[in-house]
mmCIF file of C-alpha atoms in Angstrom:
data_model
loop_
_atom_site.group_PDB
_atom_site.id
_atom_site.type_symbol
_atom_site.label_atom_id
_atom_site.label_comp_id
_atom_site.label_asym_id
_atom_site.label_seq_id
_atom_site.Cartn_x
_atom_site.Cartn_y
_atom_site.Cartn_z
ATOM 1 C CA MET C 1299 135.269 -24.355 56.580
ATOM 2 C CA ILE C 1300 135.744 -20.738 55.582
ATOM 3 C CA SER C 1301 138.024 -20.456 52.596
ATOM 4 C CA ASP C 1302 139.815 -17.136 52.592
ATOM 5 C CA SER C 1303 140.241 -17.044 48.854
ATOM 6 C CA ARG C 1304 136.635 -17.770 47.960
ATOM 7 C CA GLY C 1305 134.911 -16.023 50.830
ATOM 8 C CA ILE C 1306 131.373 -16.219 52.144
ATOM 9 C CA ALA C 1307 128.950 -13.320 51.912
ATOM 10 C CA VAL C 1308 128.040 -11.975 55.353
ATOM 11 C CA LYS C 1309 125.574 -9.417 56.559
ATOM 12 C CA VAL C 1310 124.568 -7.926 59.885
ATOM 13 C CA PRO C 1311 120.795 -8.489 60.241
ATOM 14 C CA GLU C 1312 118.623 -5.421 60.535
ATOM 15 C CA GLN C 1313 117.561 -6.375 64.041
ATOM 16 C CA VAL C 1314 121.170 -6.134 65.264
ATOM 17 C CA VAL C 1315 122.704 -2.891 66.489
ATOM 18 C CA HIS C 1316 126.382 -2.540 67.226
ATOM 19 C CA ARG C 1317 128.770 0.109 68.386
ATOM 20 C CA ALA C 1318 132.362 0.412 69.546
ATOM 21 C CA PHE C 1319 132.921 1.362 73.178
ATOM 22 C CA GLY C 1320 136.553 1.831 74.035
ATOM 23 C CA GLU C 1321 138.400 -1.246 72.865
ATOM 24 C CA GLN C 1322 135.283 -3.393 72.680
ATOM 25 C CA THR C 1323 132.399 -3.643 70.275
ATOM 26 C CA VAL C 1324 128.999 -4.474 71.697
ATOM 27 C CA LEU C 1325 126.286 -6.081 69.603
ATOM 28 C CA LEU C 1326 122.639 -6.334 70.596
ATOM 29 C CA ASN C 1327 120.053 -8.512 68.936
ATOM 30 C CA LEU C 1328 116.878 -6.490 69.378
ATOM 31 C CA GLU C 1329 114.736 -9.524 68.572
ATOM 32 C CA THR C 1330 116.067 -11.592 71.448
ATOM 33 C CA GLY C 1331 117.510 -8.972 73.783
ATOM 34 C CA GLN C 1332 120.858 -10.808 73.827
ATOM 35 C CA TYR C 1333 124.129 -8.892 74.003
ATOM 36 C CA HIS C 1334 127.513 -9.953 72.733
ATOM 37 C CA GLY C 1335 130.837 -8.258 73.395
ATOM 38 C CA LEU C 1336 133.849 -8.483 71.130
ATOM 39 C CA ASN C 1337 137.368 -7.992 72.402
ATOM 40 C CA GLN C 1338 139.987 -6.123 70.438
ATOM 41 C CA THR C 1339 140.701 -8.884 67.933
ATOM 42 C CA GLY C 1340 137.066 -9.880 67.554
ATOM 43 C CA ARG C 1341 136.187 -6.261 67.053
ATOM 44 C CA ARG C 1342 138.691 -5.900 64.236
ATOM 45 C CA ILE C 1343 137.466 -9.066 62.551
ATOM 46 C CA PHE C 1344 133.893 -7.804 62.813
ATOM 47 C CA GLU C 1345 134.881 -4.421 61.356
ATOM 48 C CA LEU C 1346 136.451 -6.124 58.364
ATOM 49 C CA LEU C 1347 133.432 -8.373 57.868
ATOM 50 C CA VAL C 1348 131.099 -5.380 57.902
ATOM 51 C CA GLU C 1349 133.321 -3.353 55.574
ATOM 52 C CA ARG C 1350 133.734 -6.127 53.035
ATOM 53 C CA GLY C 1351 130.415 -7.901 53.376
ATOM 54 C CA SER C 1352 132.399 -11.093 53.043
ATOM 55 C CA THR C 1353 134.952 -13.281 54.755
ATOM 56 C CA ALA C 1354 137.245 -13.058 51.720
ATOM 57 C CA GLY C 1355 140.673 -11.785 52.636
ATOM 58 C CA VAL C 1356 139.773 -11.218 56.291
ATOM 59 C CA ALA C 1357 142.019 -13.934 57.672
ATOM 60 C CA ALA C 1358 144.951 -12.690 55.612
ATOM 61 C CA GLN C 1359 144.367 -9.143 56.819
ATOM 62 C CA ILE C 1360 144.164 -10.206 60.451
ATOM 63 C CA ALA C 1361 147.277 -12.355 60.101
ATOM 64 C CA ALA C 1362 149.169 -9.360 58.706
ATOM 65 C CA GLU C 1363 147.897 -6.871 61.285
ATOM 66 C CA TYR C 1364 148.515 -9.081 64.304
ATOM 67 C CA ALA C 1365 151.607 -10.897 62.969
ATOM 68 C CA ILE C 1366 150.069 -14.317 63.433
ATOM 69 C CA ASP C 1367 149.875 -17.436 61.317
ATOM 70 C CA GLU C 1368 147.147 -17.192 58.678
ATOM 71 C CA GLY C 1369 145.836 -20.613 59.638
ATOM 72 C CA ARG C 1370 145.266 -19.404 63.163
ATOM 73 C CA ALA C 1371 143.613 -16.257 61.892
ATOM 74 C CA ALA C 1372 141.310 -18.353 59.718
ATOM 75 C CA ALA C 1373 140.384 -20.508 62.698
ATOM 76 C CA ASP C 1374 139.616 -17.423 64.787
ATOM 77 C CA LEU C 1375 137.545 -16.005 61.950
ATOM 78 C CA GLU C 1376 135.572 -19.213 61.559
ATOM 79 C CA GLU C 1377 134.957 -19.494 65.293
ATOM 80 C CA LEU C 1378 133.783 -15.894 65.569
ATOM 81 C CA CYS C 1379 131.519 -16.156 62.541
ATOM 82 C CA ALA C 1380 129.938 -19.335 63.902
ATOM 83 C CA SER C 1381 129.408 -17.746 67.301
ATOM 84 C CA LEU C 1382 127.817 -14.616 65.847
ATOM 85 C CA ARG C 1383 125.655 -16.650 63.469
ATOM 86 C CA ASP C 1384 124.417 -18.883 66.284
ATOM 87 C CA ARG C 1385 123.375 -15.798 68.264
ATOM 88 C CA GLY C 1386 121.567 -14.299 65.304
ATOM 89 C CA LEU C 1387 124.112 -11.485 65.052
ATOM 90 C CA LEU C 1388 125.458 -12.329 61.618
ATOM 91 C CA GLU C 1389 123.955 -13.859 58.482
ATOM 92 C CA MET C 1390 126.144 -15.955 56.264
ATOM 93 C CA ASP C 1391 125.320 -17.091 52.770
ATOM 94 C CA ALA C 1392 127.710 -19.762 51.570
ATOM 95 C CA ASP C 1393 125.936 -19.855 48.206
ATOM 96 C CA ALA C 1394 126.617 -16.181 47.570
ATOM 97 C CA SER C 1395 130.403 -16.148 47.625
ATOM 98 C CA ALA C 1396 132.046 -12.766 47.396
ATOM 99 C CA MET I 899 134.415 7.542 72.743
ATOM 100 C CA LEU I 900 131.702 7.305 75.375
ATOM 101 C CA THR I 901 129.020 9.930 74.775
ATOM 102 C CA LEU I 902 127.107 10.632 77.965
ATOM 103 C CA PRO I 903 123.509 11.910 77.911
ATOM 104 C CA PRO I 904 122.656 15.373 79.247
ATOM 105 C CA GLU I 905 121.336 15.898 82.761
ATOM 106 C CA ARG I 906 117.942 14.488 83.510
ATOM 107 C CA LEU I 907 114.887 16.752 83.236
ATOM 108 C CA VAL I 908 113.661 17.807 86.689
ATOM 109 C CA ALA I 909 109.952 17.430 87.471
ATOM 110 C CA PRO I 910 107.954 20.554 88.395
ATOM 111 C CA GLY I 911 106.213 21.003 91.774
ATOM 112 C CA PRO I 912 104.374 18.278 93.762
ATOM 113 C CA LEU I 913 101.120 16.666 92.674
ATOM 114 C CA SER I 914 97.997 16.623 94.796
ATOM 115 C CA TRP I 915 97.265 13.394 96.648
ATOM 116 C CA LEU I 916 94.397 12.622 94.273
ATOM 117 C CA ASP I 917 96.532 13.204 91.190
ATOM 118 C CA ARG I 918 99.207 10.925 92.635
ATOM 119 C CA VAL I 919 96.656 8.161 93.122
ATOM 120 C CA ARG I 920 95.358 8.563 89.571
ATOM 121 C CA LEU I 921 98.809 8.554 88.091
ATOM 122 C CA THR I 922 99.830 5.497 90.104
ATOM 123 C CA ARG I 923 96.796 3.613 88.813
ATOM 124 C CA GLU I 924 97.637 4.700 85.293
ATOM 125 C CA ILE I 925 101.210 3.467 85.738
ATOM 126 C CA ALA I 926 99.941 0.100 86.957
ATOM 127 C CA ALA I 927 97.632 -0.172 83.939
ATOM 128 C CA ALA I 928 100.465 0.743 81.578
ATOM 129 C CA HIS I 929 102.641 -1.903 83.177
ATOM 130 C CA ARG I 930 99.973 -4.526 82.540
ATOM 131 C CA ARG I 931 99.857 -3.494 78.872
ATOM 132 C CA VAL I 932 103.618 -3.707 78.621
ATOM 133 C CA ARG I 933 103.688 -7.141 80.236
ATOM 134 C CA ARG I 934 101.046 -8.443 77.853
ATOM 135 C CA ALA I 935 103.077 -7.203 74.911
ATOM 136 C CA GLN I 936 106.278 -8.714 76.329
ATOM 137 C CA ASN I 937 104.538 -12.054 76.764
ATOM 138 C CA GLN I 938 103.864 -12.007 73.016
ATOM 139 C CA THR I 939 107.358 -11.062 71.875
ATOM 140 C CA ALA I 940 110.905 -10.611 73.136
ATOM 141 C CA ASP I 941 111.530 -8.006 70.451
ATOM 142 C CA VAL I 942 111.632 -4.648 72.203
ATOM 143 C CA ARG I 943 110.801 -2.870 68.943
ATOM 144 C CA GLU I 944 107.543 -4.773 68.664
ATOM 145 C CA VAL I 945 106.668 -4.039 72.284
ATOM 146 C CA LEU I 946 107.329 -0.360 71.633
ATOM 147 C CA ALA I 947 105.127 -0.430 68.576
ATOM 148 C CA VAL I 948 102.290 -1.777 70.718
ATOM 149 C CA VAL I 949 102.657 0.812 73.488
ATOM 150 C CA ARG I 950 102.934 3.633 70.959
ATOM 151 C CA ASP I 951 99.927 2.538 68.961
ATOM 152 C CA GLY I 952 96.998 4.947 68.857
ATOM 153 C CA PRO I 953 98.313 7.914 70.882
ATOM 154 C CA LEU I 954 95.951 10.627 71.931
ATOM 155 C CA LYS I 955 96.542 14.067 70.474
ATOM 156 C CA ALA I 956 97.911 16.604 72.921
ATOM 157 C CA SER I 957 95.442 19.409 73.593
ATOM 158 C CA PRO I 958 96.600 22.901 72.606
ATOM 159 C CA ASP I 959 95.724 23.928 76.180
ATOM 160 C CA SER I 960 97.908 21.193 77.688
ATOM 161 C CA PRO I 961 100.825 22.167 79.886
ATOM 162 C CA GLN I 962 104.171 22.317 78.181
ATOM 163 C CA PRO I 963 105.109 18.823 76.989
ATOM 164 C CA ARG I 964 108.355 18.852 78.880
ATOM 165 C CA ASP I 965 106.621 19.621 82.178
ATOM 166 C CA VAL I 966 104.144 16.810 81.618
ATOM 167 C CA ALA I 967 106.838 14.399 80.556
ATOM 168 C CA ALA I 968 109.107 15.291 83.473
ATOM 169 C CA ARG I 969 106.301 14.790 85.978
ATOM 170 C CA ILE I 970 105.346 11.435 84.530
ATOM 171 C CA GLY I 971 108.962 10.304 84.305
ATOM 172 C CA TYR I 972 109.483 11.166 87.937
ATOM 173 C CA ALA I 973 106.293 9.356 88.925
ATOM 174 C CA VAL I 974 107.240 6.208 87.005
ATOM 175 C CA GLY I 975 110.664 6.106 88.625
ATOM 176 C CA ARG I 976 109.121 6.466 92.075
ATOM 177 C CA ALA I 977 106.015 4.313 91.710
ATOM 178 C CA MET I 978 107.195 1.219 89.916
ATOM 179 C CA PRO I 979 109.578 -0.099 92.589
ATOM 180 C CA ARG I 980 106.638 0.085 95.006
ATOM 181 C CA LEU I 981 104.231 -1.818 92.802
ATOM 182 C CA PRO I 982 104.112 -5.608 92.390
ATOM 183 C CA ALA I 983 105.718 -5.092 89.020
ATOM 184 C CA ASP I 984 108.937 -5.480 87.115
ATOM 185 C CA SER I 985 110.677 -2.269 88.066
ATOM 186 C CA ARG I 986 113.825 -2.756 86.055
ATOM 187 C CA CYS I 987 114.989 -0.021 83.736
ATOM 188 C CA LEU I 988 113.543 -1.496 80.546
ATOM 189 C CA ALA I 989 110.113 -2.019 82.101
ATOM 190 C CA GLN I 990 110.097 1.523 83.464
ATOM 191 C CA SER I 991 111.135 2.861 80.089
ATOM 192 C CA LEU I 992 108.411 0.974 78.234
ATOM 193 C CA VAL I 993 105.766 2.067 80.746
ATOM 194 C CA LEU I 994 106.875 5.672 80.402
ATOM 195 C CA CYS I 995 106.772 5.462 76.601
ATOM 196 C CA ASP I 996 103.231 4.092 76.896
ATOM 197 C CA LEU I 997 102.063 6.911 79.153
ATOM 198 C CA LEU I 998 103.681 9.593 77.018
ATOM 199 C CA ALA I 999 102.262 8.128 73.815
ATOM 200 C CA ARG I 1000 98.784 8.351 75.322
ATOM 201 C CA ARG I 1001 99.413 12.061 75.777
ATOM 202 C CA GLY I 1002 100.592 12.485 72.214
ATOM 203 C CA LEU I 1003 104.261 12.758 73.197
ATOM 204 C CA ALA I 1004 106.754 10.845 71.072
ATOM 205 C CA ALA I 1005 109.636 9.858 73.314
ATOM 206 C CA THR I 1006 112.734 7.848 72.455
ATOM 207 C CA LEU I 1007 113.799 4.739 74.315
ATOM 208 C CA ILE I 1008 117.568 4.581 74.655
ATOM 209 C CA ILE I 1009 119.504 1.382 75.270
ATOM 210 C CA GLY I 1010 122.919 2.014 76.712
ATOM 211 C CA VAL I 1011 125.870 -0.055 77.786
ATOM 212 C CA SER I 1012 128.887 0.329 79.974
ATOM 213 C CA THR I 1013 132.038 -1.695 79.373
ATOM 214 C CA GLU I 1014 134.163 -0.170 82.115
ATOM 215 C CA ASP I 1015 135.169 -2.738 84.741
ATOM 216 C CA SER I 1016 132.367 -5.127 83.735
ATOM 217 C CA PHE I 1017 129.616 -5.200 81.164
ATOM 218 C CA ASP I 1018 126.292 -3.634 82.096
ATOM 219 C CA ALA I 1019 123.254 -2.518 80.130
ATOM 220 C CA HIS I 1020 120.628 0.094 80.899
ATOM 221 C CA ALA I 1021 117.545 1.666 79.341
ATOM 222 C CA TRP I 1022 116.021 5.090 79.743
ATOM 223 C CA VAL I 1023 113.675 7.478 77.946
ATOM 224 C CA GLU I 1024 114.400 10.842 76.405
ATOM 225 C CA LEU I 1025 112.146 13.558 75.043
ATOM 226 C CA ASP I 1026 113.786 15.895 72.541
ATOM 227 C CA GLY I 1027 117.165 14.604 73.657
ATOM 228 C CA VAL I 1028 116.602 15.206 77.375
ATOM 229 C CA PRO I 1029 116.434 12.218 79.775
ATOM 230 C CA LEU I 1030 113.197 11.611 81.675
ATOM 231 C CA LEU I 1031 114.581 8.622 83.567
ATOM 232 C CA GLU I 1032 118.014 8.326 85.124
ATOM 233 C CA PRO I 1033 120.515 7.723 82.304
ATOM 234 C CA GLY I 1034 123.465 6.862 84.499
ATOM 235 C CA LYS I 1035 126.883 6.755 82.897
ATOM 236 C CA PHE I 1036 126.124 4.561 79.927
ATOM 237 C CA GLY I 1037 127.082 4.987 76.312
ATOM 238 C CA ARG I 1038 124.305 4.913 73.757
ATOM 239 C CA LEU I 1039 123.926 1.682 71.823
ATOM 240 C CA ALA I 1040 120.447 1.987 70.319
ATOM 241 C CA GLU I 1041 117.771 4.664 70.037
ATOM 242 C CA LEU I 1042 114.290 3.333 69.399
#
């Protein structure tokens, strides 16, 4: 479970390229050739993860920006991180909290 | 914002029948090299490294690089759908990179996407920023 206060260090692997197109962000894993599209909310979460290099404070930020419950934001964050990690689009290091 | 590539480079005048045959055979051979590399790895960067390995040096008496590249790009786009080969955009792009590398020309493989209506991906090749294969209306995601 991602704890917003402690945070988990995250990093986009070097084999992943990403870019915003309109309201979406598209990620491509060059190693596997798999694409992944992020909608508006997913895109914003991803932006924050890349900026901060960590999950710390991301849920709180999303909750504030989208006027949603922080618990829901944390669940969305955790789901997105798991999905990106499983596709090789994000590396997470729970031992290197940030 | 979607940045669209410039217009595609137009090939110069027609080839002789014999030159067309030679080039078609060369395209088929390049496709076999690309397929062998793709059977080893799914990583397009690694496949590119293989096809770009050991390029010949362009002769100082060679025709202008852009003319050569345009002619070969045109030939690849025409020939590959007629061969028993993968003629999709990525395969064409890798074959073209192979052929250009053997002539000492360092081209860039572009991966593009379109998110309008539905998601679609495309690949093409550029030389000095000018497309040698049809770029379509795709935004640039990666340049390799």
